[in-house]
CSV table of C-alpha atoms in Angstrom, one decimal:
chain,number,residue,atom,x,y,z
A,186,MET,CA,-38.7,-39.8,-101.7
A,187,ILE,CA,-40.2,-43.0,-101.3
A,188,TYR,CA,-39.7,-45.3,-98.3
A,189,ASP,CA,-40.4,-48.8,-97.5
A,190,LEU,CA,-41.6,-47.7,-94.1
A,191,ILE,CA,-42.4,-44.4,-92.5
A,192,VAL,CA,-42.6,-44.5,-88.7
A,193,ILE,CA,-44.6,-41.7,-87.0
A,194,GLY,CA,-43.3,-41.0,-83.5
A,195,GLY,CA,-40.0,-41.7,-81.9
A,196,GLY,CA,-40.9,-43.2,-78.6
A,197,PRO,CA,-40.3,-46.9,-77.6
A,198,ALA,CA,-42.6,-48.4,-80.3
A,199,GLY,CA,-41.5,-46.0,-83.0
A,200,TYR,CA,-37.5,-46.0,-82.3
A,201,LEU,CA,-37.3,-49.7,-81.8
A,202,GLY,CA,-39.7,-50.6,-84.8
A,203,ALA,CA,-37.6,-48.3,-87.1
A,204,GLU,CA,-34.5,-49.9,-85.8
A,205,ARG,CA,-35.9,-53.4,-86.5
A,206,ALA,CA,-37.1,-52.4,-89.9
A,207,GLY,CA,-33.8,-51.0,-90.8
A,208,HIS,CA,-31.9,-53.9,-89.7
A,209,ALA,CA,-34.1,-56.1,-91.8
A,210,GLY,CA,-33.2,-54.0,-94.9
A,211,LEU,CA,-36.4,-51.8,-95.2
A,212,LYS,CA,-35.7,-48.3,-96.1
A,213,THR,CA,-37.0,-46.4,-93.3
A,214,LEU,CA,-37.8,-42.9,-92.2
A,215,LEU,CA,-38.5,-42.1,-88.6
A,216,ILE,CA,-40.3,-38.9,-87.6
A,217,GLU,CA,-40.4,-37.4,-84.2
A,218,GLU,CA,-41.8,-34.0,-83.2
A,219,ARG,CA,-40.4,-33.6,-79.8
A,220,SER,CA,-37.5,-35.7,-78.6
A,221,LEU,CA,-36.1,-39.2,-79.5
A,222,GLY,CA,-37.1,-41.5,-76.9
A,223,GLY,CA,-40.5,-40.2,-76.5
A,224,VAL,CA,-42.3,-39.9,-73.1
A,225,CYS,CA,-40.8,-42.9,-71.7
A,226,LEU,CA,-37.2,-41.7,-72.1
A,227,ASN,CA,-37.7,-38.0,-71.8
A,228,GLU,CA,-40.8,-37.6,-69.5
A,229,GLY,CA,-41.6,-40.8,-67.9
A,230,CYS,CA,-40.1,-44.2,-67.2
A,231,ILE,CA,-36.2,-43.3,-67.2
A,232,PRO,CA,-36.4,-39.8,-65.6
A,233,SER,CA,-38.8,-41.1,-62.8
A,234,LYS,CA,-36.6,-44.2,-62.1
A,235,THR,CA,-33.5,-42.0,-61.8
A,236,LEU,CA,-35.3,-39.9,-59.3
A,237,LEU,CA,-36.7,-42.8,-57.3
A,238,HIS,CA,-33.0,-44.4,-57.2
A,239,SER,CA,-31.8,-41.2,-55.6
A,240,ALA,CA,-34.6,-41.2,-53.1
A,241,LYS,CA,-34.0,-45.1,-52.3
A,242,ILE,CA,-30.3,-44.2,-51.6
A,243,TYR,CA,-31.2,-41.3,-49.5
A,244,ASP,CA,-33.8,-43.3,-47.4
A,245,TYR,CA,-31.1,-46.2,-46.9
A,246,ALA,CA,-28.7,-43.4,-45.5
A,247,ARG,CA,-31.3,-41.8,-43.4
A,248,PHE,CA,-32.6,-45.2,-41.7
A,249,GLY,CA,-29.5,-47.2,-42.0
A,250,GLU,CA,-29.1,-47.6,-38.3
A,251,LYS,CA,-31.4,-50.6,-38.6
A,252,TYR,CA,-28.6,-52.2,-40.5
A,253,GLY,CA,-25.7,-51.2,-38.2
A,254,VAL,CA,-24.9,-48.1,-40.4
A,255,THR,CA,-25.2,-44.4,-39.0
A,256,ALA,CA,-24.9,-41.6,-41.2
A,257,LYS,CA,-25.1,-37.9,-40.0
A,258,ASP,CA,-26.3,-34.7,-41.8
A,259,VAL,CA,-27.5,-36.6,-44.8
A,260,VAL,CA,-29.0,-34.3,-47.6
A,261,LEU,CA,-30.8,-35.0,-50.7
A,262,ASP,CA,-29.9,-32.2,-53.2
A,263,HIS,CA,-32.8,-32.0,-55.5
A,264,ARG,CA,-30.9,-29.7,-57.9
A,265,THR,CA,-28.3,-32.5,-58.4
A,266,VAL,CA,-30.9,-35.4,-58.8
A,267,ILE,CA,-32.3,-33.4,-61.6
A,268,ALA,CA,-29.1,-32.7,-63.1
A,269,ARG,CA,-28.0,-36.4,-62.9
A,270,LYS,CA,-31.5,-37.3,-64.5
A,271,ASN,CA,-30.9,-35.0,-67.5
A,272,LYS,CA,-27.4,-36.5,-67.7
A,273,VAL,CA,-29.0,-40.1,-67.9
A,274,VAL,CA,-31.6,-39.0,-70.6
A,275,LYS,CA,-29.0,-37.4,-72.7
A,276,THR,CA,-26.9,-40.6,-72.6
A,277,LEU,CA,-29.8,-42.7,-73.5
A,278,VAL,CA,-31.0,-40.7,-76.4
A,279,ALA,CA,-27.6,-40.5,-77.8
A,280,GLY,CA,-27.4,-44.3,-77.7
A,281,ILE,CA,-30.9,-44.4,-79.6
A,282,ARG,CA,-29.8,-42.1,-82.2
A,283,SER,CA,-26.5,-44.2,-82.7
A,284,GLN,CA,-28.5,-47.4,-83.0
A,285,LEU,CA,-30.8,-45.9,-85.5
A,286,LYS,CA,-28.0,-44.6,-87.6
A,287,ALA,CA,-26.2,-48.0,-87.3
A,288,ASN,CA,-29.4,-49.5,-88.9
A,289,HIS,CA,-29.6,-46.9,-91.7
A,290,VAL,CA,-32.7,-45.2,-90.5
A,291,HIS,CA,-33.2,-41.7,-91.6
A,292,VAL,CA,-34.5,-39.7,-88.7
A,293,MET,CA,-36.4,-36.2,-89.2
A,294,GLU,CA,-37.6,-33.7,-86.4
A,295,GLY,CA,-40.9,-32.2,-87.0
A,296,HIS,CA,-44.7,-32.7,-87.1
A,297,ALA,CA,-45.8,-35.6,-89.2
A,298,TYR,CA,-49.2,-35.3,-91.0
A,299,ILE,CA,-50.5,-38.0,-93.2
A,300,ALA,CA,-51.9,-36.3,-96.3
A,301,GLY,CA,-53.4,-39.1,-98.2
A,302,ARG,CA,-52.7,-42.1,-100.3
A,303,SER,CA,-51.6,-42.4,-103.9
A,304,SER,CA,-50.7,-45.3,-106.2
A,305,ASP,CA,-47.1,-45.3,-104.6
A,306,GLY,CA,-48.1,-45.4,-101.1
A,307,TYR,CA,-49.1,-43.1,-98.3
A,308,THR,CA,-48.1,-39.1,-98.5
A,309,VAL,CA,-46.7,-37.8,-95.1
A,310,ARG,CA,-45.8,-34.1,-94.9
A,311,VAL,CA,-43.1,-33.0,-92.5
A,312,ASN,CA,-42.5,-29.4,-92.2
A,313,ASP,CA,-42.2,-28.3,-95.8
A,314,ASP,CA,-41.0,-31.8,-97.1
A,315,THR,CA,-43.4,-34.5,-98.6
A,316,PHE,CA,-42.6,-38.2,-98.4
A,317,ILE,CA,-44.1,-41.5,-99.5
A,318,GLY,CA,-44.1,-44.5,-97.5
A,319,ARG,CA,-45.3,-48.0,-98.8
A,320,ARG,CA,-46.1,-48.9,-95.3
A,321,LEU,CA,-46.8,-46.6,-92.1
A,322,LEU,CA,-46.2,-47.4,-88.4
A,323,ILE,CA,-48.3,-45.2,-86.3
A,324,ALA,CA,-46.4,-44.6,-83.1
A,325,THR,CA,-47.4,-41.3,-81.7
A,326,GLY,CA,-47.9,-42.4,-78.1
A,327,SER,CA,-50.2,-40.8,-75.7
A,328,VAL,CA,-50.7,-37.4,-73.8
A,329,PRO,CA,-51.8,-36.7,-70.3
A,330,ILE,CA,-55.6,-36.4,-69.6
A,331,ILE,CA,-56.5,-32.9,-68.5
A,332,PRO,CA,-60.1,-33.2,-66.8
A,333,PRO,CA,-62.3,-30.2,-67.1
A,334,ILE,CA,-61.9,-29.2,-63.6
A,335,PRO,CA,-62.4,-25.6,-62.6
A,336,GLY,CA,-59.0,-24.0,-62.2
A,337,VAL,CA,-56.8,-26.8,-63.8
A,338,LYS,CA,-56.2,-24.9,-67.1
A,339,GLU,CA,-55.4,-21.6,-65.2
A,340,GLY,CA,-53.2,-23.6,-63.0
A,341,LEU,CA,-51.3,-25.2,-65.7
A,342,GLU,CA,-50.7,-21.9,-67.5
A,343,ARG,CA,-49.2,-20.5,-64.1
A,344,GLY,CA,-47.1,-23.5,-63.4
A,345,TYR,CA,-48.9,-24.2,-60.1
A,346,VAL,CA,-50.5,-27.3,-61.6
A,347,LEU,CA,-48.1,-29.9,-63.2
A,348,THR,CA,-48.3,-32.8,-65.4
A,349,ASN,CA,-45.6,-35.9,-65.5
A,350,ARG,CA,-43.5,-33.6,-68.0
A,351,GLU,CA,-43.2,-30.5,-65.7
A,352,ILE,CA,-42.9,-32.4,-62.3
A,353,LEU,CA,-39.6,-34.1,-63.4
A,354,ASP,CA,-38.0,-30.8,-64.0
A,355,ILE,CA,-39.3,-28.8,-61.0
A,356,PRO,CA,-36.3,-26.8,-59.6
A,357,GLN,CA,-37.5,-27.1,-56.0
A,358,VAL,CA,-39.1,-29.5,-53.8
A,359,PRO,CA,-42.6,-28.1,-53.0
A,360,GLY,CA,-43.3,-27.8,-49.1
A,361,SER,CA,-46.8,-29.7,-49.9
A,362,LEU,CA,-47.7,-31.5,-53.0
A,363,VAL,CA,-51.3,-32.8,-53.9
A,364,ILE,CA,-51.4,-35.5,-56.4
A,365,VAL,CA,-54.6,-36.0,-58.2
A,366,GLY,CA,-54.8,-39.6,-59.0
A,367,GLY,CA,-53.4,-42.8,-57.4
A,368,GLY,CA,-52.1,-44.6,-60.1
A,369,ILE,CA,-48.7,-45.6,-61.2
A,370,ILE,CA,-47.4,-42.2,-62.1
A,371,GLY,CA,-48.8,-40.5,-59.0
A,372,LEU,CA,-47.6,-43.2,-56.7
A,373,GLU,CA,-44.0,-43.1,-58.0
A,374,MET,CA,-43.8,-39.2,-57.6
A,375,ALA,CA,-45.4,-39.6,-54.3
A,376,SER,CA,-42.7,-41.9,-53.4
A,377,TYR,CA,-40.0,-39.5,-54.5
A,378,PHE,CA,-41.2,-36.2,-53.2
A,379,ASN,CA,-42.3,-37.9,-49.8
A,380,SER,CA,-38.5,-38.8,-49.5
A,381,ALA,CA,-37.4,-35.5,-50.7
A,382,GLY,CA,-39.4,-33.7,-47.9
A,383,SER,CA,-42.8,-32.6,-49.3
A,384,LYS,CA,-46.0,-33.2,-47.5
A,385,VAL,CA,-47.7,-35.3,-49.9
A,386,THR,CA,-51.3,-36.0,-50.2
A,387,ILE,CA,-53.0,-38.3,-52.9
A,388,ILE,CA,-56.7,-37.8,-53.9
A,389,GLU,CA,-58.1,-40.8,-55.7
A,390,MET,CA,-61.7,-41.4,-56.8
A,391,LEU,CA,-61.6,-45.1,-56.3
A,392,ASP,CA,-61.5,-47.1,-53.1
A,393,HIS,CA,-58.0,-48.3,-53.6
A,394,ILE,CA,-54.7,-47.2,-55.2
A,395,GLY,CA,-52.7,-48.8,-57.9
A,396,GLY,CA,-55.2,-49.2,-60.5
A,397,ASN,CA,-55.9,-52.9,-61.5
A,398,ILE,CA,-53.2,-54.4,-59.2
A,399,ASP,CA,-54.2,-57.2,-56.8
A,400,ARG,CA,-56.3,-55.6,-54.2
A,401,GLU,CA,-54.4,-57.2,-51.0
A,402,ILE,CA,-51.2,-55.8,-52.5
A,403,SER,CA,-52.7,-52.5,-53.0
A,404,GLN,CA,-53.6,-52.5,-49.4
A,405,ILE,CA,-50.1,-53.4,-48.3
A,406,LEU,CA,-48.7,-50.6,-50.5
A,407,LEU,CA,-51.2,-48.1,-49.1
A,408,LYS,CA,-50.2,-49.0,-45.4
A,409,ASN,CA,-46.4,-48.7,-46.4
A,410,TYR,CA,-47.1,-45.1,-47.7
A,411,GLN,CA,-49.1,-44.0,-44.7
A,412,LYS,CA,-46.4,-45.2,-42.4
A,413,LYS,CA,-44.1,-42.8,-44.3
A,414,GLY,CA,-46.4,-39.9,-43.8
A,415,ILE,CA,-48.2,-39.8,-47.2
A,416,GLU,CA,-52.0,-38.9,-46.8
A,417,PHE,CA,-54.8,-40.4,-49.0
A,418,LYS,CA,-58.2,-39.3,-49.8
A,419,LEU,CA,-59.9,-42.2,-51.3
A,420,ASN,CA,-63.5,-42.2,-52.6
A,421,SER,CA,-62.9,-38.6,-53.4
A,422,LYS,CA,-63.5,-36.3,-56.4
A,423,VAL,CA,-61.5,-33.1,-57.0
A,424,VAL,CA,-64.1,-30.4,-58.0
A,425,GLU,CA,-62.0,-27.4,-58.0
A,426,ILE,CA,-58.2,-26.1,-58.1
A,427,CYS,CA,-57.8,-22.8,-56.2
A,428,ASP,CA,-54.8,-20.6,-55.3
A,429,GLY,CA,-52.9,-22.7,-52.6
A,430,ALA,CA,-55.6,-25.7,-52.3
A,431,VAL,CA,-57.4,-28.4,-54.0
A,432,VAL,CA,-61.1,-28.8,-53.2
A,433,TYR,CA,-62.5,-32.3,-53.3
A,434,GLU,CA,-65.8,-34.0,-52.4
A,435,CYS,CA,-66.1,-37.1,-50.3
A,436,ASP,CA,-69.3,-38.7,-49.0
A,437,GLY,CA,-71.2,-35.6,-50.0
A,438,ARG,CA,-69.0,-33.2,-48.1
A,439,ARG,CA,-66.5,-30.6,-49.6
A,440,GLU,CA,-63.1,-30.6,-48.2
A,441,ALA,CA,-60.0,-28.7,-49.2
A,442,VAL,CA,-56.2,-29.5,-48.7
A,443,GLU,CA,-53.5,-27.1,-49.0
A,444,ALA,CA,-50.9,-27.4,-51.7
A,445,ASP,CA,-47.9,-25.4,-53.1
A,446,LYS,CA,-48.0,-27.7,-56.2
A,447,VAL,CA,-50.5,-29.9,-57.7
A,448,LEU,CA,-49.6,-33.0,-59.9
A,449,MET,CA,-52.4,-34.0,-62.3
A,450,SER,CA,-52.0,-37.6,-62.7
A,451,VAL,CA,-55.4,-39.0,-63.6
A,452,GLY,CA,-54.1,-41.1,-66.7
A,453,ARG,CA,-53.1,-40.8,-70.3
A,454,LYS,CA,-55.0,-40.9,-73.6
A,455,PRO,CA,-53.6,-41.9,-77.2
A,456,ALA,CA,-52.2,-39.3,-79.2
A,457,VAL,CA,-54.6,-39.5,-82.4
A,458,GLN,CA,-55.5,-35.9,-83.1
A,459,ASP,CA,-53.8,-33.7,-85.9
A,460,ILE,CA,-51.9,-36.4,-87.5
A,461,GLY,CA,-54.2,-37.0,-90.5
A,462,LEU,CA,-55.4,-40.5,-89.8
A,463,GLU,CA,-58.9,-39.5,-90.9
A,464,ASN,CA,-57.4,-38.8,-94.5
A,465,ILE,CA,-56.8,-42.7,-94.9
A,466,GLY,CA,-59.7,-43.9,-93.1
A,467,VAL,CA,-57.8,-45.4,-90.0
A,468,GLU,CA,-60.6,-46.8,-87.6
A,469,ILE,CA,-60.5,-45.1,-84.2
A,470,GLU,CA,-62.1,-46.9,-81.3
A,471,ARG,CA,-62.8,-45.5,-77.8
A,472,GLY,CA,-60.2,-42.7,-78.8
A,473,ALA,CA,-57.4,-45.2,-79.9
A,474,VAL,CA,-56.3,-46.6,-83.2
A,475,LYS,CA,-58.0,-50.0,-83.4
A,476,THR,CA,-55.4,-52.9,-84.2
A,477,ASP,CA,-55.6,-56.8,-84.2
A,478,ASP,CA,-53.1,-58.9,-82.4
A,479,ARG,CA,-50.6,-58.4,-85.3
A,480,GLY,CA,-50.6,-54.7,-85.2
A,481,LYS,CA,-52.7,-54.2,-88.2
A,482,THR,CA,-55.2,-51.4,-88.6
A,483,ASN,CA,-58.2,-51.7,-90.8
A,484,VAL,CA,-56.1,-49.7,-93.6
A,485,PRO,CA,-53.7,-52.0,-95.8
A,486,GLU,CA,-50.0,-51.8,-94.8
A,487,VAL,CA,-50.9,-49.4,-92.0
A,488,TYR,CA,-49.8,-50.4,-88.5
A,489,ALA,CA,-49.9,-48.9,-85.0
A,490,ALA,CA,-48.0,-49.9,-81.9
A,491,GLY,CA,-47.4,-48.4,-78.4
A,492,ASP,CA,-49.9,-46.1,-76.4
A,493,VAL,CA,-51.5,-45.0,-79.5
A,494,ASN,CA,-53.5,-48.2,-79.7
A,495,GLY,CA,-54.6,-47.8,-76.0
A,496,ARG,CA,-54.3,-51.6,-75.5
A,497,TYR,CA,-51.7,-51.9,-72.7
A,498,MET,CA,-50.0,-48.7,-72.2
A,499,LEU,CA,-46.4,-49.6,-71.1
A,500,ALA,CA,-43.2,-49.0,-72.8
A,501,HIS,CA,-42.3,-52.9,-72.9
A,502,THR,CA,-45.5,-53.6,-74.4
A,503,ALA,CA,-44.8,-51.0,-77.1
A,504,TYR,CA,-41.4,-52.6,-77.7
A,505,ARG,CA,-43.1,-56.1,-78.3
A,506,GLU,CA,-45.8,-54.6,-80.5
A,507,ALA,CA,-43.5,-52.6,-82.6
A,508,GLU,CA,-41.5,-56.0,-83.2
A,509,VAL,CA,-44.5,-57.7,-84.2
A,510,CYS,CA,-45.7,-55.1,-86.5
A,511,VAL,CA,-42.3,-55.4,-88.3
A,512,ASN,CA,-42.2,-59.0,-88.3
A,513,ASN,CA,-45.7,-59.1,-90.0
A,514,MET,CA,-44.6,-56.5,-92.5
A,515,LEU,CA,-41.8,-58.7,-93.5
A,516,GLY,CA,-44.2,-61.8,-93.9
A,517,LYS,CA,-43.3,-63.4,-90.6
A,518,ARG,CA,-46.6,-64.4,-88.6
A,519,ASP,CA,-46.3,-63.0,-85.2
A,520,ILE,CA,-48.7,-61.8,-82.5
A,521,VAL,CA,-48.7,-60.0,-79.1
A,522,ARG,CA,-50.0,-62.2,-76.3
A,523,TYR,CA,-51.3,-59.6,-73.9
A,524,HIS,CA,-52.0,-61.8,-71.0
A,525,ALA,CA,-48.4,-62.4,-70.2
A,526,ILE,CA,-47.2,-58.8,-70.1
A,527,PRO,CA,-45.7,-57.7,-66.6
A,528,SER,CA,-46.5,-54.4,-64.9
A,529,VAL,CA,-44.3,-52.7,-62.1
A,530,ILE,CA,-44.6,-50.0,-59.7
A,531,TYR,CA,-41.1,-48.7,-59.0
A,532,THR,CA,-41.9,-47.4,-55.6
A,533,ASN,CA,-40.2,-48.4,-52.3
A,534,PRO,CA,-41.3,-51.3,-51.9
A,535,GLU,CA,-41.7,-52.4,-55.4
A,536,VAL,CA,-44.8,-53.9,-56.9
A,537,ALA,CA,-44.9,-56.2,-59.6
A,538,SER,CA,-47.5,-58.3,-61.4
A,539,VAL,CA,-48.2,-60.3,-64.4
A,540,GLY,CA,-51.3,-62.2,-65.4
A,541,GLU,CA,-54.8,-62.7,-63.9
A,542,THR,CA,-55.6,-61.3,-60.4
A,543,GLU,CA,-58.2,-63.0,-58.2
A,544,GLU,CA,-60.6,-60.3,-59.4
A,545,SER,CA,-60.0,-60.5,-63.1
A,546,ALA,CA,-60.2,-64.3,-62.9
A,547,ARG,CA,-63.3,-64.2,-61.3
A,548,GLN,CA,-64.8,-61.7,-63.8
A,549,LYS,CA,-63.7,-63.8,-66.7
A,550,GLY,CA,-65.1,-67.2,-65.1
A,551,ILE,CA,-61.8,-68.9,-64.6
A,552,GLU,CA,-61.7,-71.5,-61.7
A,553,PHE,CA,-58.4,-71.0,-60.0
A,554,GLU,CA,-56.5,-71.7,-57.0
A,555,VAL,CA,-54.4,-69.2,-55.2
A,556,ALA,CA,-51.4,-69.6,-52.9
A,557,LYS,CA,-49.8,-66.9,-51.0
A,558,VAL,CA,-46.6,-66.5,-48.9
A,559,SER,CA,-44.7,-63.7,-47.1
A,560,MET,CA,-41.5,-62.4,-48.6
A,561,ARG,CA,-39.9,-63.4,-45.3
A,562,TYR,CA,-39.8,-66.9,-46.5
A,563,SER,CA,-36.8,-65.6,-48.5
A,564,GLY,CA,-33.6,-65.4,-46.4
A,565,ARG,CA,-32.3,-62.6,-48.7
A,566,TYR,CA,-35.4,-60.7,-48.3
A,567,VAL,CA,-35.2,-60.8,-44.4
A,568,ALA,CA,-31.4,-59.9,-44.5
A,569,GLU,CA,-32.1,-56.8,-46.7
A,570,ASN,CA,-35.5,-55.5,-45.6
A,571,GLU,CA,-35.8,-55.0,-42.0
A,572,GLY,CA,-39.5,-55.1,-41.0
A,573,GLY,CA,-40.6,-55.9,-44.6
A,574,ASP,CA,-44.2,-56.8,-45.0
A,575,GLY,CA,-44.1,-58.2,-48.7
A,576,ILE,CA,-46.1,-60.9,-50.1
A,577,CYS,CA,-46.1,-63.2,-53.2
A,578,LYS,CA,-49.2,-64.6,-54.6
A,579,VAL,CA,-49.5,-67.2,-57.4
A,580,LEU,CA,-52.7,-68.2,-59.1
A,581,ILE,CA,-53.0,-71.3,-61.1
A,582,ASN,CA,-55.8,-72.7,-63.4
A,583,LYS,CA,-57.6,-75.3,-61.2
A,584,LYS,CA,-58.3,-77.5,-64.1
A,585,TYR,CA,-54.9,-77.5,-66.1
A,586,ARG,CA,-52.6,-76.6,-63.3
A,587,ASN,CA,-50.7,-73.9,-65.1
A,588,VAL,CA,-49.9,-70.6,-63.9
A,589,ILE,CA,-52.0,-67.8,-64.8
A,590,GLY,CA,-50.9,-65.0,-62.5
A,591,VAL,CA,-48.1,-63.8,-60.1
A,592,HIS,CA,-48.4,-60.7,-57.9
A,593,MET,CA,-45.6,-59.4,-55.5
A,594,ILE,CA,-44.7,-56.5,-53.2
A,595,GLY,CA,-41.2,-56.1,-52.0
A,596,ASN,CA,-37.8,-54.9,-53.3
A,597,TYR,CA,-36.5,-56.9,-56.2
A,598,SER,CA,-39.9,-57.6,-57.6
A,599,SER,CA,-39.4,-55.6,-60.7
A,600,GLU,CA,-36.4,-57.6,-61.7
A,601,ILE,CA,-38.1,-61.2,-60.7
A,602,ILE,CA,-41.4,-60.7,-62.6
A,603,TYR,CA,-40.2,-61.6,-65.9
A,604,GLY,CA,-39.4,-65.0,-64.8
A,605,ALA,CA,-43.1,-65.3,-63.9
A,606,GLY,CA,-44.0,-63.8,-67.3
A,607,LEU,CA,-42.2,-66.6,-68.9
A,608,MET,CA,-44.0,-69.2,-66.8
A,609,ILE,CA,-47.3,-67.9,-67.9
A,610,GLU,CA,-46.1,-67.3,-71.5
A,611,ALA,CA,-45.1,-71.0,-71.7
A,612,GLU,CA,-48.2,-72.1,-69.9
A,613,MET,CA,-46.1,-74.1,-67.2
A,614,ARG,CA,-47.8,-76.5,-64.9
A,615,VAL,CA,-47.2,-76.7,-61.3
A,616,LYS,CA,-45.2,-80.0,-61.6
A,617,ASP,CA,-43.0,-78.3,-64.3
A,618,ILE,CA,-41.9,-75.5,-62.1
A,619,LYS,CA,-41.4,-77.8,-59.1
A,620,GLU,CA,-38.5,-79.1,-61.1
A,621,LEU,CA,-36.8,-75.6,-61.6
A,622,VAL,CA,-33.7,-74.7,-59.5
A,623,PHE,CA,-34.0,-71.2,-58.1
A,624,PRO,CA,-30.6,-69.8,-57.0
A,625,HIS,CA,-30.3,-69.3,-53.1
A,626,PRO,CA,-30.5,-66.8,-51.4
A,627,THR,CA,-32.7,-64.8,-53.6
A,628,VAL,CA,-35.9,-63.3,-53.2
A,629,SER,CA,-37.1,-65.1,-56.4
A,630,GLU,CA,-37.3,-68.2,-54.2
A,631,VAL,CA,-40.7,-66.9,-52.9
A,632,ILE,CA,-42.2,-68.0,-56.2
A,633,ARG,CA,-40.9,-71.7,-55.6
A,634,GLU,CA,-42.5,-71.6,-52.1
A,635,CYS,CA,-45.8,-70.6,-53.4
A,636,ILE,CA,-45.8,-73.3,-56.0
A,637,PHE,CA,-45.0,-76.0,-53.5
A,638,GLN,CA,-48.3,-75.2,-51.8
A,639,PHE,CA,-50.1,-76.6,-54.9
A,640,GLU,CA,-50.8,-80.3,-55.8
A,641,ASP,CA,-49.4,-81.4,-59.1
């Protein structure tokens, strides 16, 4: 059977790309090996946020006396949390399947393998079936990086070492949890399991947590976590996983920390193996499918979107990349503007950012000005965050006076940051934003407070 488009991978890039293509009238086949929704819906974004929301409710109940609310014998039932997570995932997967059906997308389960190219298009094998696609959208996502540390492989086999997939279905809260890696996934899981009662330790090779987030915000988040009892081993390298302990090096010394379970969270890599990309000559660069800003690969009518291109490995980036790919397939010129993509860490407190940090702006030689205010400038933040120490930081281009970066730590940041992304996307200047009306009282007003620290 010949299709206008074959989509390989049913995660955010794959299912949305297939949905948009089907809606536009392209005869579309979507192939997914595991579960519709991909890692994001089944093993990442949605399950982790479900757990984190339960933890937040639990924390509010435990420490409600600060707000005049006292509760006794509050318990977080981890099994119920997991059951609810599974219900949420099931509901959303059903919704995706329904949307694909409504847009006339044919969905197949199985491993897709690109066998080659013919005069009719690209040949893709799935199980015992063969299909032809005039176009391909590669959206196979990413897989966890498993470093060659002694004991990791054996630990994974025994269930002592976990990845993001297994940690979200663990039946009991471990007494002690060591997390290898202080990036977004590691921090979010640390937040949940700390609230749930685990003794959590994070071992990170860098001198800070949160990857590329603003360094000042990284420090504030670190202090918040430490107040909650999470321990950090920074500038530390894990060298061995033993029964019941993780061995690491710091300043030339070997130390060990006890662990009932270990979460391996050192990052993810594009899933490019065993799908036949070499059979049609798709260029791989630094382990990822190389694409331009339209999602095109070096092979005609072959596109790639989502984590597989390694450009900006976030679900909302994948959505936009998929839309850009389909638009260009349809002859509509479209590009992804990566400089205005927000990023969020859904911990308590939340962290959100978009655009340049002070560090990245300096590296690029951008002359900038920065303004910073406490979240306590917002009446709503003060009312709802007793003792909160959040900040908002805004960067503008010194010459053109337009916003180039916004960074926040404090609850509601995840819901506010899209507005900052719009400011960057639209290249809004200081004087333009000063004319905007922000609703009061909202936490978003801190952005306005920052803006008024700049001259037009």
